[in-house]
Coordinates of C-alpha atoms in Angstrom, one line a residue:
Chain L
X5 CA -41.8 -19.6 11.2
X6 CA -41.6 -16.0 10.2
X7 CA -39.3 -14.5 7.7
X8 CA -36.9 -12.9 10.0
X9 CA -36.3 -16.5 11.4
X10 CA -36.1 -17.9 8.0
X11 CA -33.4 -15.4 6.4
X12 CA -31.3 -15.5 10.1
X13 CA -31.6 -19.4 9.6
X14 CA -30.7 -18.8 6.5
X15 CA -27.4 -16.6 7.1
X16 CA -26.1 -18.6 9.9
X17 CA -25.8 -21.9 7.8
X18 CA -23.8 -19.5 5.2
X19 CA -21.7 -18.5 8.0
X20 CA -21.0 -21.8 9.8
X21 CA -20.8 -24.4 6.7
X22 CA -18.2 -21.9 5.5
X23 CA -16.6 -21.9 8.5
X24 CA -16.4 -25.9 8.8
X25 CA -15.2 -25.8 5.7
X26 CA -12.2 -23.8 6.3
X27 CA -11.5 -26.2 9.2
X28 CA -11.3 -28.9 7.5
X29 CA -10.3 -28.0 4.0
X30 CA -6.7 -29.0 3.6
X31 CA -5.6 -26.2 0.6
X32 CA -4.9 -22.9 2.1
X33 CA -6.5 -20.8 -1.2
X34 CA -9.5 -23.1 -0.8
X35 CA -9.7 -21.7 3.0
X36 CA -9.3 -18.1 1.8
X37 CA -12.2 -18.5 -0.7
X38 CA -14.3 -19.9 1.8
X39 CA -13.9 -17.4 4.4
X40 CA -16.0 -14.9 1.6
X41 CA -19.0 -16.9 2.6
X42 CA -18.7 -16.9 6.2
X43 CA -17.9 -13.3 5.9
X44 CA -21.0 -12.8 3.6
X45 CA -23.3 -14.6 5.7
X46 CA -21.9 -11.8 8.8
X47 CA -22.7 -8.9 6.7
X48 CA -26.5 -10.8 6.3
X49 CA -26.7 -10.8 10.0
X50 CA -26.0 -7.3 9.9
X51 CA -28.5 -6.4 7.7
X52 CA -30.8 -8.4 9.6
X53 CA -30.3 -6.7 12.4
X54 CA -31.0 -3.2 10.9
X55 CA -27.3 -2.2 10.8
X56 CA -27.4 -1.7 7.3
X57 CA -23.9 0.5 7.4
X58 CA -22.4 -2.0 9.1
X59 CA -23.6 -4.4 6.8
X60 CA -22.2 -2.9 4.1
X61 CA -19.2 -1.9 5.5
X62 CA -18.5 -5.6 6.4
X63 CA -18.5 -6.4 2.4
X64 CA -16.5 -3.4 1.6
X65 CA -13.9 -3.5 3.9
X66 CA -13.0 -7.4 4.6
X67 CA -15.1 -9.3 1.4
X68 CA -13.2 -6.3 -0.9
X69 CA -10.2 -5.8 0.6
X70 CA -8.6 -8.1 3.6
X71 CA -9.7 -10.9 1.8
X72 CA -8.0 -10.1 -1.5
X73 CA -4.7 -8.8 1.0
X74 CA -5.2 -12.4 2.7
X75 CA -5.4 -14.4 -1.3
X76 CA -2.1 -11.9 -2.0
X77 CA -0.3 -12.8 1.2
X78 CA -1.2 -16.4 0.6
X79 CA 0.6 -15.6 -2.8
X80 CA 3.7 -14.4 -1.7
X81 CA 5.0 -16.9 0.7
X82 CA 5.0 -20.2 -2.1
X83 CA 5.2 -20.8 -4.9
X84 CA 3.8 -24.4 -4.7
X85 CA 0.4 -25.3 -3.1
X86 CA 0.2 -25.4 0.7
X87 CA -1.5 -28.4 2.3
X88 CA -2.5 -27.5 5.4
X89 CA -2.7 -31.2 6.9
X90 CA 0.9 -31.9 5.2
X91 CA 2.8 -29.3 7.2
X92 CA 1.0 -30.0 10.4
X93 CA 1.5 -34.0 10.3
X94 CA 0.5 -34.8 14.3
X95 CA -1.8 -31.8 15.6
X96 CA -0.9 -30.7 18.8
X97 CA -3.7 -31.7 20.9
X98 CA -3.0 -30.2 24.7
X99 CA -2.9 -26.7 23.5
X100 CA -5.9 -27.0 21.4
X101 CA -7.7 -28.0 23.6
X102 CA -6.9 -25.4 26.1
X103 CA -7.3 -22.2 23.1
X104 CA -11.4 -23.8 22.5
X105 CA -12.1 -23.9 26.0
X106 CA -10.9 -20.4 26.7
X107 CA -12.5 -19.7 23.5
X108 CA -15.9 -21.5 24.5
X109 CA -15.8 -20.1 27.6
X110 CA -15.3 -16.1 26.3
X111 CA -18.1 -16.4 23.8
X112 CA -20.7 -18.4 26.3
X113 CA -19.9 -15.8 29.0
X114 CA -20.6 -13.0 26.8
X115 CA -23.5 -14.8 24.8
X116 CA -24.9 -15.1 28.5
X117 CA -24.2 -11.7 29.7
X118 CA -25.6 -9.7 26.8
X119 CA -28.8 -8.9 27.6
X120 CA -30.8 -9.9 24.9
X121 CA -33.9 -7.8 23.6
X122 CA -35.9 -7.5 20.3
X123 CA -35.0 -4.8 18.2
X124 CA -37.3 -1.7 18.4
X125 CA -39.7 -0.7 15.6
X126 CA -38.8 0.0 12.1
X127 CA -34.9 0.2 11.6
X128 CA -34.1 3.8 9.9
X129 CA -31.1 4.7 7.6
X130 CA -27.9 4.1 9.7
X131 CA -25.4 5.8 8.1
X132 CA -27.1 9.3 7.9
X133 CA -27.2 9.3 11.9
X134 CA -23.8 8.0 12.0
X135 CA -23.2 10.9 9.8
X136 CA -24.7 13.7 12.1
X137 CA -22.8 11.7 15.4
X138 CA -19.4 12.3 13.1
X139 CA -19.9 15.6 12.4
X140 CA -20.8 17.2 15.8
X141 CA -20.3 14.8 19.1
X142 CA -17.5 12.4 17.5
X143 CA -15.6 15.0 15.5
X144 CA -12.2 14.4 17.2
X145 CA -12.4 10.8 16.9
X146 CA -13.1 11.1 13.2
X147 CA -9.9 13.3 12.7
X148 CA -7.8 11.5 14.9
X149 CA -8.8 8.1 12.0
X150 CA -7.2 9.9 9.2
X151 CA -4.3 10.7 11.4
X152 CA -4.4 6.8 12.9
X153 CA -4.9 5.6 8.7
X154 CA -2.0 8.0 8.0
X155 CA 0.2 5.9 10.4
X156 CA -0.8 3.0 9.3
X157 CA -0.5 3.5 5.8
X158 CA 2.9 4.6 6.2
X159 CA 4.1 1.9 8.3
X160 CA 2.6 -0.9 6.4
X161 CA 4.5 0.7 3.2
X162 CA 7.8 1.2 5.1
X163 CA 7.3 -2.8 6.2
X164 CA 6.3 -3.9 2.8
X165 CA 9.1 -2.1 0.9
X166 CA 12.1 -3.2 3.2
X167 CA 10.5 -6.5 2.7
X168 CA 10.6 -6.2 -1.1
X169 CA 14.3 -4.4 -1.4
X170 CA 15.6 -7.7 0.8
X171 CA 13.6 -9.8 -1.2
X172 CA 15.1 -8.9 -4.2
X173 CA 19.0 -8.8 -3.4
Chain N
X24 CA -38.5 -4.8 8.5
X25 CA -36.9 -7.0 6.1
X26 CA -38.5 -6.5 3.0
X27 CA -36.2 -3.2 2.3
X28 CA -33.5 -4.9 1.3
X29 CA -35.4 -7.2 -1.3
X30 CA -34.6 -4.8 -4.2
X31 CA -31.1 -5.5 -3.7
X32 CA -31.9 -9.5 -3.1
X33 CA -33.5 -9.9 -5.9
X34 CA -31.2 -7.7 -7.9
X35 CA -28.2 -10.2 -6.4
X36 CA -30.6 -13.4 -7.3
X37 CA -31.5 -11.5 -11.0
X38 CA -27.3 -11.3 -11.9
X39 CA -26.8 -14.9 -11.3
X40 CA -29.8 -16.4 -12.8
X41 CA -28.8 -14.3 -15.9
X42 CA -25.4 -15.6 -15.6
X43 CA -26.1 -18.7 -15.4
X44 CA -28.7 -18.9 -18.5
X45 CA -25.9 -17.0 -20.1
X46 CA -23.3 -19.7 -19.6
X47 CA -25.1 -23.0 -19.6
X48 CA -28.6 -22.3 -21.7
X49 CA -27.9 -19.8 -24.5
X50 CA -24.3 -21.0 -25.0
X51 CA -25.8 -24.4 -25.4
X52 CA -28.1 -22.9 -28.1
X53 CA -26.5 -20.7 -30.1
X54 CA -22.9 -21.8 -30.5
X55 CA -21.3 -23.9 -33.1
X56 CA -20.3 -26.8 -31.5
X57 CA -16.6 -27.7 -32.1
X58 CA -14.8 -30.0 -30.3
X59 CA -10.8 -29.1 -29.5
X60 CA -8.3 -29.4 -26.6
X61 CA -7.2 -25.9 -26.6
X62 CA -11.0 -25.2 -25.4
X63 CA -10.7 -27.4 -22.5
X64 CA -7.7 -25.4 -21.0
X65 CA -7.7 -22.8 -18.6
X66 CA -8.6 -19.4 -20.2
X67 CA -5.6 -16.7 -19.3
X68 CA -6.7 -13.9 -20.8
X69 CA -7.4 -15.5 -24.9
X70 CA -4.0 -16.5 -24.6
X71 CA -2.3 -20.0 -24.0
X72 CA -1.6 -20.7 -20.4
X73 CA 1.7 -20.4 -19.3
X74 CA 3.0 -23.1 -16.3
X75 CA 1.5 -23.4 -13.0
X76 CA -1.6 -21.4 -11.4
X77 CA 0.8 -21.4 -8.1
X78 CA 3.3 -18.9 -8.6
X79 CA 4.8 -16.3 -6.2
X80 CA 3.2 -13.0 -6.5
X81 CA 5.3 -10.0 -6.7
X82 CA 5.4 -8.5 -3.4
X83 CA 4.1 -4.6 -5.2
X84 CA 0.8 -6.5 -5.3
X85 CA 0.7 -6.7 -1.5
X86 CA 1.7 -3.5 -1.2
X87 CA -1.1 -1.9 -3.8
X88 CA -3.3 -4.2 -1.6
X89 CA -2.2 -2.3 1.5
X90 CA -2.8 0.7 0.1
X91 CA -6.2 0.3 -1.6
X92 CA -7.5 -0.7 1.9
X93 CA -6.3 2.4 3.6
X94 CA -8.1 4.0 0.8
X95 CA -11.5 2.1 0.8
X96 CA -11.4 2.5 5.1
X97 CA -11.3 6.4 4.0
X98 CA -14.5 5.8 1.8
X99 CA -16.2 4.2 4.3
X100 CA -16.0 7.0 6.6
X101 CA -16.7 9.3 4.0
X102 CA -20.1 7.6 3.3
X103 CA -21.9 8.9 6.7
X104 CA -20.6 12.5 6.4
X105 CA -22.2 12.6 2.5
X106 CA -25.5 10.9 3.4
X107 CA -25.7 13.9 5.4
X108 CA -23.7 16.4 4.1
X109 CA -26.5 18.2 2.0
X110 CA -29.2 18.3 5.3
X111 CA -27.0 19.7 7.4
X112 CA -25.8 22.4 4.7
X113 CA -29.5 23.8 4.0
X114 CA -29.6 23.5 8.1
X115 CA -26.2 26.0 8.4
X116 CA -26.8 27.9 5.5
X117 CA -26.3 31.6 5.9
X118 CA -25.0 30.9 9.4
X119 CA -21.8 31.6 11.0
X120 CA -19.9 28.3 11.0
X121 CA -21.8 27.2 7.9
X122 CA -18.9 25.7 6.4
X123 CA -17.5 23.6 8.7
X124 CA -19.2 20.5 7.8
X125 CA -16.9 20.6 4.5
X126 CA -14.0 21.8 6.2
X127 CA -13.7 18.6 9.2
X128 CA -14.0 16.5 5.9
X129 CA -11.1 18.6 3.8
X130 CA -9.1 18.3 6.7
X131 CA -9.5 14.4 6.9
X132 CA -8.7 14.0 3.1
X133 CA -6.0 16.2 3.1
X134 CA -4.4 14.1 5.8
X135 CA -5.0 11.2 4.0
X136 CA -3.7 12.9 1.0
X137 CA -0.3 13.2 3.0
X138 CA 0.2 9.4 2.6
X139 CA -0.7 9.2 -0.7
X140 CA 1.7 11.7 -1.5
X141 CA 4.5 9.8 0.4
X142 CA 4.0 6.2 -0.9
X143 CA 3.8 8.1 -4.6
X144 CA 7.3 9.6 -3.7
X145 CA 9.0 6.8 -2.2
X146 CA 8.0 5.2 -5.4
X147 CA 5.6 2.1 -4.3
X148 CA 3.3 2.7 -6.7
X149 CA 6.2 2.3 -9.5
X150 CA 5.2 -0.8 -11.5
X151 CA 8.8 -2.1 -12.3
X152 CA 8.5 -4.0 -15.5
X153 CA 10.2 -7.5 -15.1
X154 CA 10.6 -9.6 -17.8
X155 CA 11.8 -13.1 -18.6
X156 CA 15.6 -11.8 -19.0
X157 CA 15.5 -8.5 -17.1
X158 CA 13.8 -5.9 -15.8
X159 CA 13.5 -2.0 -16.4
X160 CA 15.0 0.1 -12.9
X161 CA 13.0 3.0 -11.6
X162 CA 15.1 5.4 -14.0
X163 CA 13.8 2.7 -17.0
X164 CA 17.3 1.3 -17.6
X165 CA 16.6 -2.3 -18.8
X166 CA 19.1 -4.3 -16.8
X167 CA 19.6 -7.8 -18.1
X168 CA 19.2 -10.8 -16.1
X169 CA 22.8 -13.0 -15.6
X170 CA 20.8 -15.4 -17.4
X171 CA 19.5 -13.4 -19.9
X172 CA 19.7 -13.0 -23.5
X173 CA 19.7 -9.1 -24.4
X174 CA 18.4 -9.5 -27.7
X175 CA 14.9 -10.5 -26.2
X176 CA 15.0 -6.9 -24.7
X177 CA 12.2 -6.0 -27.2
X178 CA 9.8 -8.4 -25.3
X179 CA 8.9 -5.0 -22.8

């Protein structure tokens, strides 16, 4: 086994054991602090691959912020401890069944169809290209983000204020 | 290919391995050893703890939440235009056009800047102080709780 196999091994238990764990954990928090691993072990895929932005990005964006959003929203709705299992007493099983399959189906379609090849040569510094790309080929798209971040930061504050005023009367 | 990033493993596997010497080996070593309840409790900030873990948040953290990640997306982006924001500035140095580089990234904070200036005026970044028996308004009028006793009103 070479080291690449040994750190993708590696990553992929720290994404899936995560991930079984928030199956099968019945305390919603628990869930939300589990999800950091199986996000972590992403990111080390990432990396792995060479996408070293996007690796980073990963743990900057959804270890350092949705997942604190996600522990906040959790948060909010109780003020005792959800158990998972409690609320959901007699799991539907039809239309489980039917969202894996469809689910199976999507990802072994696309593993399938992906065209698989090994990455070429030595992987450089991603974000400086991603840099140049912004700056010259992808320069409306890069506007039009802090126009779309605008929006969104507007509307989530609109959302989460009318929430708060309604809240409190 | 890999071996780039083991600066920052072994920085990663350095700060727990210090942690963890810190909290179960030196601890061990050097401190008194006295034995008491109050040590066994949660620590909240030096202070006794207070009822349950599981309260309801305020809903202003959500909203601070919200924001920050609007923020931190903004940073991310930002990160590819500096890595190579001083290249391309020796490269169009001189030339007609030289300062666009700085100006597509002005015009993408100023945007931003746009929403930070309307959640500061609509006042969602106002940290409304709310104690046990009332709670200071936006103006910072203490209004006391129904169930309140005004003479705690020192307690903010």
């Amino acid at each position: 086994m070479n080291w690449e196999a040994v750190v993708f091994w590696a990553m992929a238990t720290l994404v899936l054991v995560p991930a079984f764990a928030i199956v099968f954990s019945r305390n919603i928090v628990h869930m939300a602090f589990w999800l950091l691993g199986t996000l972590m072990g992403v990111s080390g895929l990432y990396l792995l691959l060479g996408a070293d932005f996007l690796g980073m990005t990963q743990i900057f964006v959804y270890i350092g912020g949705i997942n604190v959003l996600l522990l906040f929203g959790i948060m909010l709705t109780r003020s005792e401890p959800v158990y998972v299992r409690r609320l959901a007493k007699r799991p539907k099983l039809a239309p489980g069944l039917i969202i894996g399959a469809f689910t199976a189906f999507t990802l072994v379609s696309a593993l399938l169809g992906a065209g698989w090849r090994n990455v070429p040569g030595e992987p450089t510094e991603t974000a400086g290209i991603l840099g140049a790309f912004l700056l010259s080929e992808y320069i409306l798209p890069f506007e039009i983000i802090s126009v779309l971040l605008l929006v969104v930061l507007i509307g989530a504050a609109y959302i989460a204020r009318r929430g708060s005023r309604e809240g409190a009367e | 290919m890999l071996f780039q990033y083991a600066h920052a493993l072994i920085g990663f596997l350095f700060g727990m391995v210090f942690v963890a010497l810190q909290v179960w080996v030196l601890v061990r070593l050097l401190s008194p050893k006295v034995k008491e309840p109050m040590k066994d409790s949660t620590y909240e900030c030096g202070e006794p703890p207070v009822g349950d873990a599981w309260v309801r948040f305020d809903m202003r953290f959500y909203t601070m939440a919200l924001i920050f990640l609007i923020f931190e997306v903004e940073a991310v982006f930002l990160f590819p235009w500096a890595a190579v924001y001083n290249k391309l500035m020796a490269i169009t140095a001189g030339k007609p056009g030289a300062w666009f580089p700085f100006i597509e990234v002005f015009l993408f904070v100023v945007i931003l800047a746009i929403g930070l200036i309307y959640v500061w005026r609509k006042g969602d970044m106002d940290w409304v102080k709310t104690t046990m028996h009332g709670r200071f308004d936006d103006k910072h009028v203490y209004h006391v709780a129904d169930d309140g006793n005004p003479d705690k009103k020192s307690v903010a």
